[in-house]
DNA sequence: TCTGGGGTCCTAGGACCC
DNA sequence: TCTGGGGTCCTAGGACCC
């Protein structure tokens, strides 16, 4: 039987900020989402103060000022780099690693004689090498490894590592009976509301349900969860990252706008980013979706949201072709008069560039254009993103997002390296 | 004044066909 | 006056995740 581990960094973004600024060591700290909108990470001290996850920043500004909470805009260049260092360390310790999110990885522990010992070694190594503390959960399925990870973090007596098979059955059942069903991976707000109404309130309740009955009433996803909770691995393990099937680039504006040119400039910027991501994974796409919407939180405003699909004449990774299609979609979907708050683009129908066969499609990108795109990407990579861009991006800068308290990109930008004084 | 962004998977329902 | 039903394919949207 395969044993899975889930390694998950504690307070990852907040920790990344603290690693490079020792003066923040014991200070409560929060990290904000893009646009400085809401709180997406909290240090242990900030959690203790009772600041909730996902809280709108504007509601907590006064509180943070009163309690000396340090506020950081998000710095994804830094977190992304720390994340790859973390992954590299895990890959050294274990041959089968699936990177699940920026701060979480699943490991397959086949061939290790003592999974728990390895868990402690992982914890110690990450602490030593990159000053990131993590929890390790171990179990016979991914869902159980996730739940074990939750226990490892919430119950300090386990020392940050919890293995389902180490715990006596009665002890584990007590833990399952203690936690509400929404602590389980895959059970969100809607499902837990329905489950609770049906009398399934705890993790233990759910694990004892009949999988067939759950399938009939709640669907195939939750039925899998039930089987996973009983130790039957149903969710596959992917150690090589598959290319993305859809690529999204979107942002809300710093405020709202009624101006077509402003939306167009923002959209143009997003297309460039999305196309760059598409070429980075060596793919082409055949669908462009353009999304625009008003601010749903402004209930006094008339609301409008629209997604417009624009099929492309042939699969492409050419920014100019994508741009033309997206602009046509925007003309179709833009209704003057609304106060727009966000726009974005999604690329769909993605195929690997090299698998395209000319007899399957009417035509493919001109190799000359592809070389031009490659040049564009390499200049932007060397000189900084946005050095070369489409003219339409410059139409307006009115949409640009806020990031008032971003820390330096310590590890990825020469100009922002940390300075050591002797 | 100010409420994220980027993903995956599943399903309901419409269009179309015979 | 009576006016099918089942299968397939596609898309939009929802639920979930971090």
GROMACS .gro file of N, CA, C and O in nm, chain A residues 159-268:
model
  440
  159UNK      N    1   0.451   1.740   1.751
  159UNK     CA    2   0.579   1.792   1.701
  159UNK      C    3   0.578   1.825   1.553
  159UNK      O    4   0.682   1.821   1.487
  160UNK      N    5   0.463   1.857   1.497
  160UNK     CA    6   0.457   1.901   1.359
  160UNK      C    7   0.447   1.788   1.257
  160UNK      O    8   0.443   1.812   1.138
  161UNK      N    9   0.446   1.664   1.304
  161UNK     CA   10   0.434   1.550   1.213
  161UNK      C   11   0.327   1.457   1.268
  161UNK      O   12   0.335   1.415   1.385
  162UNK      N   13   0.226   1.426   1.187
  162UNK     CA   14   0.124   1.332   1.233
  162UNK      C   15   0.101   1.226   1.126
  162UNK      O   16   0.079   1.258   1.009
  163UNK      N   17   0.109   1.100   1.169
  163UNK     CA   18   0.084   0.990   1.077
  163UNK      C   19  -0.038   0.912   1.122
  163UNK      O   20  -0.049   0.872   1.238
  164UNK      N   21  -0.131   0.892   1.029
  164UNK     CA   22  -0.256   0.823   1.062
  164UNK      C   23  -0.228   0.683   1.118
  164UNK      O   24  -0.291   0.640   1.215
  165UNK      N   25  -0.131   0.615   1.058
  165UNK     CA   26  -0.111   0.475   1.099
  165UNK      C   27  -0.035   0.463   1.231
  165UNK      O   28  -0.037   0.358   1.295
  166UNK      N   29   0.032   0.571   1.275
  166UNK     CA   30   0.099   0.567   1.406
  166UNK      C   31  -0.001   0.575   1.521
  166UNK      O   32   0.022   0.521   1.629
  167UNK      N   33  -0.111   0.649   1.497
  167UNK     CA   34  -0.205   0.674   1.606
  167UNK      C   35  -0.293   0.551   1.630
  167UNK      O   36  -0.336   0.487   1.534
  168UNK      N   37  -0.319   0.519   1.756
  168UNK     CA   38  -0.414   0.411   1.785
  168UNK      C   39  -0.551   0.447   1.725
  168UNK      O   40  -0.586   0.565   1.720
  169UNK      N   41  -0.623   0.344   1.679
  169UNK     CA   42  -0.750   0.368   1.608
  169UNK      C   43  -0.844   0.457   1.689
  169UNK      O   44  -0.907   0.548   1.637
  170UNK      N   45  -0.850   0.429   1.818
  170UNK     CA   46  -0.945   0.503   1.903
  170UNK      C   47  -0.909   0.651   1.910
  170UNK      O   48  -0.995   0.738   1.905
  171UNK      N   49  -0.778   0.677   1.914
  171UNK     CA   50  -0.731   0.817   1.921
  171UNK      C   51  -0.764   0.890   1.790
  171UNK      O   52  -0.812   1.004   1.791
  172UNK      N   53  -0.742   0.822   1.678
  172UNK     CA   54  -0.769   0.886   1.549
  172UNK      C   55  -0.920   0.910   1.532
  172UNK      O   56  -0.962   1.013   1.480
  173UNK      N   57  -1.000   0.816   1.580
  173UNK     CA   58  -1.145   0.836   1.569
  173UNK      C   59  -1.192   0.952   1.654
  173UNK      O   60  -1.284   1.025   1.617
  174UNK      N   61  -1.127   0.970   1.767
  174UNK     CA   62  -1.162   1.086   1.850
  174UNK      C   63  -1.130   1.216   1.775
  174UNK      O   64  -1.208   1.311   1.780
  175UNK      N   65  -1.016   1.218   1.706
  175UNK     CA   66  -0.979   1.337   1.629
  175UNK      C   67  -1.080   1.361   1.516
  175UNK      O   68  -1.122   1.473   1.490
  176UNK      N   69  -1.118   1.252   1.449
  176UNK     CA   70  -1.215   1.266   1.340
  176UNK      C   71  -1.351   1.314   1.392
  176UNK      O   72  -1.422   1.387   1.325
  177UNK      N   73  -1.385   1.271   1.512
  177UNK     CA   74  -1.513   1.311   1.569
  177UNK      C   75  -1.508   1.456   1.616
  177UNK      O   76  -1.610   1.523   1.627
  178UNK      N   77  -1.386   1.505   1.642
  178UNK     CA   78  -1.371   1.641   1.694
  178UNK      C   79  -1.385   1.747   1.585
  178UNK      O   80  -1.439   1.854   1.607
  179UNK      N   81  -1.338   1.713   1.463
  179UNK     CA   82  -1.336   1.815   1.358
  179UNK      C   83  -1.463   1.813   1.272
  179UNK      O   84  -1.510   1.706   1.233
  180UNK      N   85  -1.517   1.933   1.243
  180UNK     CA   86  -1.634   1.941   1.155
  180UNK      C   87  -1.598   1.900   1.013
  180UNK      O   88  -1.482   1.908   0.972
  181UNK      N   89  -1.698   1.861   0.941
  181UNK     CA   90  -1.679   1.801   0.809
  181UNK      C   91  -1.611   1.896   0.710
  181UNK      O   92  -1.541   1.855   0.619
  182UNK      N   93  -1.625   2.027   0.734
  182UNK     CA   94  -1.566   2.121   0.638
  182UNK      C   95  -1.414   2.131   0.650
  182UNK      O   96  -1.352   2.202   0.572
  183UNK      N   97  -1.354   2.062   0.747
  183UNK     CA   98  -1.208   2.058   0.754
  183UNK      C   99  -1.150   1.963   0.649
  183UNK      O  100  -1.029   1.958   0.630
  184UNK      N  101  -1.236   1.888   0.585
  184UNK     CA  102  -1.187   1.789   0.488
  184UNK      C  103  -1.169   1.854   0.352
  184UNK      O  104  -1.252   1.934   0.306
  185UNK      N  105  -1.061   1.819   0.289
  185UNK     CA  106  -1.025   1.863   0.153
  185UNK      C  107  -1.137   1.826   0.057
  185UNK      O  108  -1.172   1.707   0.046
  186UNK      N  109  -1.196   1.923  -0.008
  186UNK     CA  110  -1.304   1.894  -0.103
  186UNK      C  111  -1.442   1.922  -0.048
  186UNK      O  112  -1.540   1.916  -0.121
  187UNK      N  113  -1.451   1.952   0.082
  187UNK     CA  114  -1.580   1.989   0.140
  187UNK      C  115  -1.577   2.138   0.172
  187UNK      O  116  -1.511   2.180   0.267
  188UNK      N  117  -1.644   2.215   0.091
  188UNK     CA  118  -1.645   2.360   0.109
  188UNK      C  119  -1.772   2.406   0.176
  188UNK      O  120  -1.841   2.328   0.244
  189UNK      N  121  -1.804   2.533   0.158
  189UNK     CA  122  -1.918   2.592   0.229
  189UNK      C  123  -2.051   2.528   0.192
  189UNK      O  124  -2.130   2.490   0.279
  190UNK      N  125  -2.076   2.514   0.061
  190UNK     CA  126  -2.206   2.465   0.016
  190UNK      C  127  -2.229   2.321   0.060
  190UNK      O  128  -2.334   2.286   0.113
  191UNK      N  129  -2.127   2.238   0.036
  191UNK     CA  130  -2.141   2.098   0.070
  191UNK      C  131  -2.157   2.079   0.221
  191UNK      O  132  -2.240   1.999   0.265
  192UNK      N  133  -2.079   2.153   0.300
  192UNK     CA  134  -2.088   2.130   0.444
  192UNK      C  135  -2.225   2.175   0.497
  192UNK      O  136  -2.278   2.116   0.590
  193UNK      N  137  -2.283   2.276   0.433
  193UNK     CA  138  -2.417   2.318   0.473
  193UNK      C  139  -2.518   2.204   0.450
  193UNK      O  140  -2.597   2.169   0.538
  194UNK      N  141  -2.508   2.145   0.331
  194UNK     CA  142  -2.602   2.036   0.299
  194UNK      C  143  -2.577   1.913   0.387
  194UNK      O  144  -2.671   1.850   0.435
  195UNK      N  145  -2.448   1.882   0.406
  195UNK     CA  146  -2.415   1.764   0.486
  195UNK      C  147  -2.466   1.781   0.630
  195UNK      O  148  -2.527   1.689   0.687
  196UNK      N  149  -2.440   1.898   0.686
  196UNK     CA  150  -2.483   1.923   0.822
  196UNK      C  151  -2.634   1.908   0.835
  196UNK      O  152  -2.685   1.850   0.930
  197UNK      N  153  -2.706   1.962   0.734
  197UNK     CA  154  -2.852   1.952   0.736
  197UNK      C  155  -2.895   1.805   0.733
  197UNK      O  156  -3.001   1.769   0.785
  198UNK      N  157  -2.814   1.721   0.670
  198UNK     CA  158  -2.846   1.578   0.665
  198UNK      C  159  -2.794   1.503   0.787
  198UNK      O  160  -2.798   1.380   0.791
  199UNK      N  161  -2.739   1.575   0.883
  199UNK     CA  162  -2.692   1.511   1.007
  199UNK      C  163  -2.551   1.458   0.999
  199UNK      O  164  -2.505   1.389   1.089
  200UNK      N  165  -2.479   1.491   0.889
  200UNK     CA  166  -2.339   1.448   0.877
  200UNK      C  167  -2.252   1.566   0.918
  200UNK      O  168  -2.228   1.656   0.838
  201UNK      N  169  -2.211   1.568   1.043
  201UNK     CA  170  -2.150   1.690   1.097
  201UNK      C  171  -1.999   1.681   1.113
  201UNK      O  172  -1.929   1.781   1.099
  202UNK      N  173  -1.947   1.566   1.143
  202UNK     CA  174  -1.804   1.555   1.171
  202UNK      C  175  -1.735   1.471   1.064
  202UNK      O  176  -1.799   1.403   0.983
  203UNK      N  177  -1.603   1.478   1.067
  203UNK     CA  178  -1.523   1.398   0.975
  203UNK      C  179  -1.555   1.250   0.994
  203UNK      O  180  -1.567   1.174   0.897
  204UNK      N  181  -1.572   1.211   1.119
  204UNK     CA  182  -1.604   1.070   1.148
  204UNK      C  183  -1.738   1.031   1.084
  204UNK      O  184  -1.748   0.924   1.021
  205UNK      N  185  -1.838   1.118   1.099
  205UNK     CA  186  -1.968   1.091   1.036
  205UNK      C  187  -1.951   1.065   0.887
  205UNK      O  188  -2.005   0.968   0.834
  206UNK      N  189  -1.875   1.153   0.820
  206UNK     CA  190  -1.860   1.142   0.675
  206UNK      C  191  -1.786   1.014   0.639
  206UNK      O  192  -1.822   0.944   0.544
  207UNK      N  193  -1.685   0.979   0.718
  207UNK     CA  194  -1.605   0.860   0.686
  207UNK      C  195  -1.690   0.734   0.700
  207UNK      O  196  -1.657   0.631   0.641
  208UNK      N  197  -1.798   0.742   0.777
  208UNK     CA  198  -1.882   0.623   0.797
  208UNK      C  199  -1.999   0.616   0.701
  208UNK      O  200  -2.080   0.524   0.707
  209UNK      N  201  -2.010   0.712   0.609
  209UNK     CA  202  -2.121   0.711   0.514
  209UNK      C  203  -2.100   0.604   0.408
  209UNK      O  204  -1.988   0.563   0.380
  210UNK      N  205  -2.210   0.565   0.348
  210UNK     CA  206  -2.204   0.470   0.238
  210UNK      C  207  -2.170   0.546   0.109
  210UNK      O  208  -2.240   0.639   0.070
  211UNK      N  209  -2.059   0.506   0.045
  211UNK     CA  210  -2.010   0.581  -0.071
  211UNK      C  211  -2.114   0.586  -0.184
  211UNK      O  212  -2.128   0.688  -0.252
  212UNK      N  213  -2.189   0.478  -0.204
  212UNK     CA  214  -2.290   0.476  -0.311
  212UNK      C  215  -2.402   0.576  -0.284
  212UNK      O  216  -2.446   0.648  -0.374
  213UNK      N  217  -2.444   0.579  -0.158
  213UNK     CA  218  -2.551   0.672  -0.121
  213UNK      C  219  -2.503   0.816  -0.137
  213UNK      O  220  -2.577   0.903  -0.185
  214UNK      N  221  -2.377   0.840  -0.100
  214UNK     CA  222  -2.321   0.975  -0.114
  214UNK      C  223  -2.312   1.012  -0.262
  214UNK      O  224  -2.344   1.124  -0.301
  215UNK      N  225  -2.273   0.916  -0.344
  215UNK     CA  226  -2.265   0.941  -0.488
  215UNK      C  227  -2.401   0.985  -0.542
  215UNK      O  228  -2.413   1.083  -0.615
  216UNK      N  229  -2.505   0.912  -0.504
  216UNK     CA  230  -2.638   0.942  -0.555
  216UNK      C  231  -2.684   1.081  -0.511
  216UNK      O  232  -2.746   1.154  -0.589
  217UNK      N  233  -2.655   1.117  -0.388
  217UNK     CA  234  -2.710   1.242  -0.336
  217UNK      C  235  -2.619   1.363  -0.361
  217UNK      O  236  -2.667   1.473  -0.381
  218UNK      N  237  -2.486   1.340  -0.359
  218UNK     CA  238  -2.394   1.454  -0.365
  218UNK      C  239  -2.300   1.454  -0.485
  218UNK      O  240  -2.227   1.548  -0.505
  219UNK      N  241  -2.295   1.344  -0.560
  219UNK     CA  242  -2.209   1.342  -0.677
  219UNK      C  243  -2.082   1.262  -0.656
  219UNK      O  244  -2.049   1.219  -0.546
  220UNK      N  245  -2.011   1.247  -0.765
  220UNK     CA  246  -1.899   1.155  -0.769
  220UNK      C  247  -1.779   1.205  -0.687
  220UNK      O  248  -1.704   1.128  -0.630
  221UNK      N  249  -1.765   1.337  -0.678
  221UNK     CA  250  -1.648   1.393  -0.611
  221UNK      C  251  -1.650   1.357  -0.462
  221UNK      O  252  -1.551   1.310  -0.406
  222UNK      N  253  -1.764   1.380  -0.399
  222UNK     CA  254  -1.772   1.354  -0.255
  222UNK      C  255  -1.767   1.203  -0.225
  222UNK      O  256  -1.713   1.162  -0.123
  223UNK      N  257  -1.818   1.123  -0.317
  223UNK     CA  258  -1.810   0.978  -0.298
  223UNK      C  259  -1.663   0.934  -0.292
  223UNK      O  260  -1.626   0.850  -0.210
  224UNK      N  261  -1.582   0.994  -0.378
  224UNK     CA  262  -1.439   0.965  -0.375
  224UNK      C  263  -1.379   1.006  -0.240
  224UNK      O  264  -1.297   0.933  -0.184
  225UNK      N  265  -1.420   1.122  -0.192
  225UNK     CA  266  -1.370   1.170  -0.063
  225UNK      C  267  -1.399   1.070   0.047
  225UNK      O  268  -1.313   1.041   0.131
  226UNK      N  269  -1.521   1.015   0.048
  226UNK     CA  270  -1.558   0.917   0.150
  226UNK      C  271  -1.466   0.796   0.144
  226UNK      O  272  -1.415   0.749   0.245
  227UNK      N  273  -1.441   0.748   0.021
  227UNK     CA  274  -1.354   0.631   0.008
  227UNK      C  275  -1.211   0.664   0.051
  227UNK      O  276  -1.144   0.584   0.115
  228UNK      N  277  -1.168   0.783   0.016
  228UNK     CA  278  -1.033   0.825   0.059
  228UNK      C  279  -1.022   0.832   0.211
  228UNK      O  280  -0.919   0.797   0.268
  229UNK      N  281  -1.129   0.878   0.275
  229UNK     CA  282  -1.128   0.887   0.422
  229UNK      C  283  -1.118   0.750   0.486
  229UNK      O  284  -1.077   0.736   0.601
  230UNK      N  285  -1.160   0.647   0.412
  230UNK     CA  286  -1.148   0.513   0.466
  230UNK      C  287  -1.017   0.446   0.424
  230UNK      O  288  -0.999   0.325   0.444
  231UNK      N  289  -0.929   0.524   0.361
  231UNK     CA  290  -0.796   0.472   0.334
  231UNK      C  291  -0.779   0.414   0.195
  231UNK      O  292  -0.675   0.356   0.164
  232UNK      N  293  -0.880   0.434   0.110
  232UNK     CA  294  -0.869   0.384  -0.028
  232UNK      C  295  -0.825   0.500  -0.117
  232UNK      O  296  -0.898   0.598  -0.131
  233UNK      N  297  -0.705   0.489  -0.174
  233UNK     CA  298  -0.653   0.601  -0.253
  233UNK      C  299  -0.726   0.610  -0.387
  233UNK      O  300  -0.720   0.518  -0.468
  234UNK      N  301  -0.799   0.718  -0.411
  234UNK     CA  302  -0.875   0.735  -0.534
  234UNK      C  303  -0.826   0.852  -0.618
  234UNK      O  304  -0.863   0.867  -0.732
  235UNK      N  305  -0.746   0.939  -0.556
  235UNK     CA  306  -0.702   1.059  -0.627
  235UNK      C  307  -0.561   1.035  -0.676
  235UNK      O  308  -0.473   0.995  -0.601
  236UNK      N  309  -0.541   1.059  -0.806
  236UNK     CA  310  -0.414   1.021  -0.866
  236UNK      C  311  -0.301   1.113  -0.822
  236UNK      O  312  -0.322   1.225  -0.777
  237UNK      N  313  -0.181   1.063  -0.838
  237UNK     CA  314  -0.060   1.133  -0.799
  237UNK      C  315   0.013   1.172  -0.926
  237UNK      O  316   0.042   1.087  -1.010
  238UNK      N  317   0.040   1.301  -0.945
  238UNK     CA  318   0.105   1.347  -1.068
  238UNK      C  319   0.237   1.413  -1.035
  238UNK      O  320   0.239   1.528  -0.996
  239UNK      N  321   0.346   1.338  -1.053
  239UNK     CA  322   0.472   1.402  -1.016
  239UNK      C  323   0.530   1.490  -1.127
  239UNK      O  324   0.615   1.571  -1.099
  240UNK      N  325   0.483   1.474  -1.250
  240UNK     CA  326   0.528   1.572  -1.350
  240UNK      C  327   0.414   1.669  -1.379
  240UNK      O  328   0.302   1.629  -1.406
  241UNK      N  329   0.446   1.797  -1.369
  241UNK     CA  330   0.344   1.899  -1.388
  241UNK      C  331   0.293   1.897  -1.530
  241UNK      O  332   0.370   1.912  -1.625
  242UNK      N  333   0.163   1.875  -1.549
  242UNK     CA  334   0.104   1.876  -1.682
  242UNK      C  335   0.092   2.020  -1.729
  242UNK      O  336   0.077   2.111  -1.648
  243UNK      N  337   0.099   2.042  -1.862
  243UNK     CA  338   0.076   2.179  -1.910
  243UNK      C  339  -0.066   2.224  -1.875
  243UNK      O  340  -0.158   2.142  -1.869
  244UNK      N  341  -0.083   2.351  -1.852
  244UNK     CA  342  -0.214   2.405  -1.815
  244UNK      C  343  -0.313   2.387  -1.929
  244UNK      O  344  -0.280   2.402  -2.045
  245UNK      N  345  -0.438   2.358  -1.891
  245UNK     CA  346  -0.543   2.346  -1.992
  245UNK      C  347  -0.614   2.478  -2.014
  245UNK      O  348  -0.689   2.496  -2.109
  246UNK      N  349  -0.599   2.566  -1.918
  246UNK     CA  350  -0.646   2.703  -1.941
  246UNK      C  351  -0.551   2.799  -1.873
  246UNK      O  352  -0.491   2.766  -1.772
  247UNK      N  353  -0.537   2.915  -1.933
  247UNK     CA  354  -0.447   3.016  -1.880
  247UNK      C  355  -0.526   3.145  -1.863
  247UNK      O  356  -0.590   3.192  -1.957
  248UNK      N  357  -0.521   3.196  -1.741
  248UNK     CA  358  -0.600   3.315  -1.709
  248UNK      C  359  -0.508   3.430  -1.673
  248UNK      O  360  -0.409   3.409  -1.604
  249UNK      N  361  -0.540   3.549  -1.720
  249UNK     CA  362  -0.474   3.669  -1.670
  249UNK      C  363  -0.583   3.772  -1.647
  249UNK      O  364  -0.653   3.810  -1.743
  250UNK      N  365  -0.599   3.813  -1.525
  250UNK     CA  366  -0.704   3.910  -1.495
  250UNK      C  367  -0.664   3.990  -1.371
  250UNK      O  368  -0.584   3.946  -1.291
  251UNK      N  369  -0.721   4.108  -1.359
  251UNK     CA  370  -0.696   4.195  -1.244
  251UNK      C  371  -0.816   4.285  -1.225
  251UNK      O  372  -0.879   4.326  -1.322
  252UNK      N  373  -0.842   4.319  -1.100
  252UNK     CA  374  -0.938   4.427  -1.082
  252UNK      C  375  -0.864   4.560  -1.090
  252UNK      O  376  -0.743   4.567  -1.070
  253UNK      N  377  -0.937   4.664  -1.122
  253UNK     CA  378  -0.877   4.797  -1.132
  253UNK      C  379  -0.863   4.855  -0.992
  253UNK      O  380  -0.931   4.810  -0.899
  254UNK      N  381  -0.777   4.955  -0.980
  254UNK     CA  382  -0.765   5.021  -0.849
  254UNK      C  383  -0.899   5.083  -0.808
  254UNK      O  384  -0.933   5.087  -0.691
  255UNK      N  385  -0.977   5.127  -0.904
  255UNK     CA  386  -1.110   5.182  -0.874
  255UNK      C  387  -1.211   5.125  -0.972
  255UNK      O  388  -1.205   5.008  -1.002
  256UNK      N  389  -1.302   5.208  -1.020
  256UNK     CA  390  -1.392   5.163  -1.126
  256UNK      C  391  -1.372   5.257  -1.245
  256UNK      O  392  -1.321   5.367  -1.230
  257UNK      N  393  -1.415   5.211  -1.362
  257UNK     CA  394  -1.404   5.299  -1.479
  257UNK      C  395  -1.522   5.275  -1.573
  257UNK      O  396  -1.575   5.164  -1.580
  258UNK      N  397  -1.561   5.380  -1.642
  258UNK     CA  398  -1.664   5.366  -1.745
  258UNK      C  399  -1.600   5.380  -1.883
  258UNK      O  400  -1.667   5.370  -1.984
  259UNK      N  401  -1.470   5.402  -1.884
  259UNK     CA  402  -1.400   5.439  -2.006
  259UNK      C  403  -1.353   5.317  -2.086
  259UNK      O  404  -1.279   5.233  -2.037
  260UNK      N  405  -1.397   5.311  -2.211
  260UNK     CA  406  -1.363   5.197  -2.297
  260UNK      C  407  -1.212   5.185  -2.317
  260UNK      O  408  -1.157   5.075  -2.311
  261UNK      N  409  -1.145   5.297  -2.337
  261UNK     CA  410  -0.999   5.294  -2.363
  261UNK      C  411  -0.923   5.236  -2.243
  261UNK      O  412  -0.824   5.166  -2.259
  262UNK      N  413  -0.970   5.269  -2.124
  262UNK     CA  414  -0.903   5.218  -2.004
  262UNK      C  415  -0.917   5.066  -1.994
  262UNK      O  416  -0.820   4.995  -1.969
  263UNK      N  417  -1.038   5.018  -2.018
  263UNK     CA  418  -1.060   4.873  -2.015
  263UNK      C  419  -0.975   4.807  -2.124
  263UNK      O  420  -0.911   4.704  -2.101
  264UNK      N  421  -0.970   4.870  -2.239
  264UNK     CA  422  -0.894   4.816  -2.351
  264UNK      C  423  -0.745   4.806  -2.316
  264UNK      O  424  -0.680   4.705  -2.345
  265UNK      N  425  -0.693   4.909  -2.252
  265UNK     CA  426  -0.550   4.908  -2.214
  265UNK      C  427  -0.521   4.797  -2.115
  265UNK      O  428  -0.421   4.725  -2.127
  266UNK      N  429  -0.610   4.781  -2.017
  266UNK     CA  430  -0.592   4.676  -1.917
  266UNK      C  431  -0.596   4.540  -1.985
  266UNK      O  432  -0.509   4.454  -1.963
  267UNK      N  433  -0.696   4.522  -2.070
  267UNK     CA  434  -0.712   4.393  -2.137
  267UNK      C  435  -0.590   4.362  -2.222
  267UNK      O  436  -0.539   4.249  -2.222
  268UNK      N  437  -0.540   4.462  -2.290
  268UNK     CA  438  -0.423   4.445  -2.374
  268UNK      C  439  -0.304   4.396  -2.291
  268UNK      O  440  -0.229   4.307  -2.331
   0.00000   0.00000   0.00000
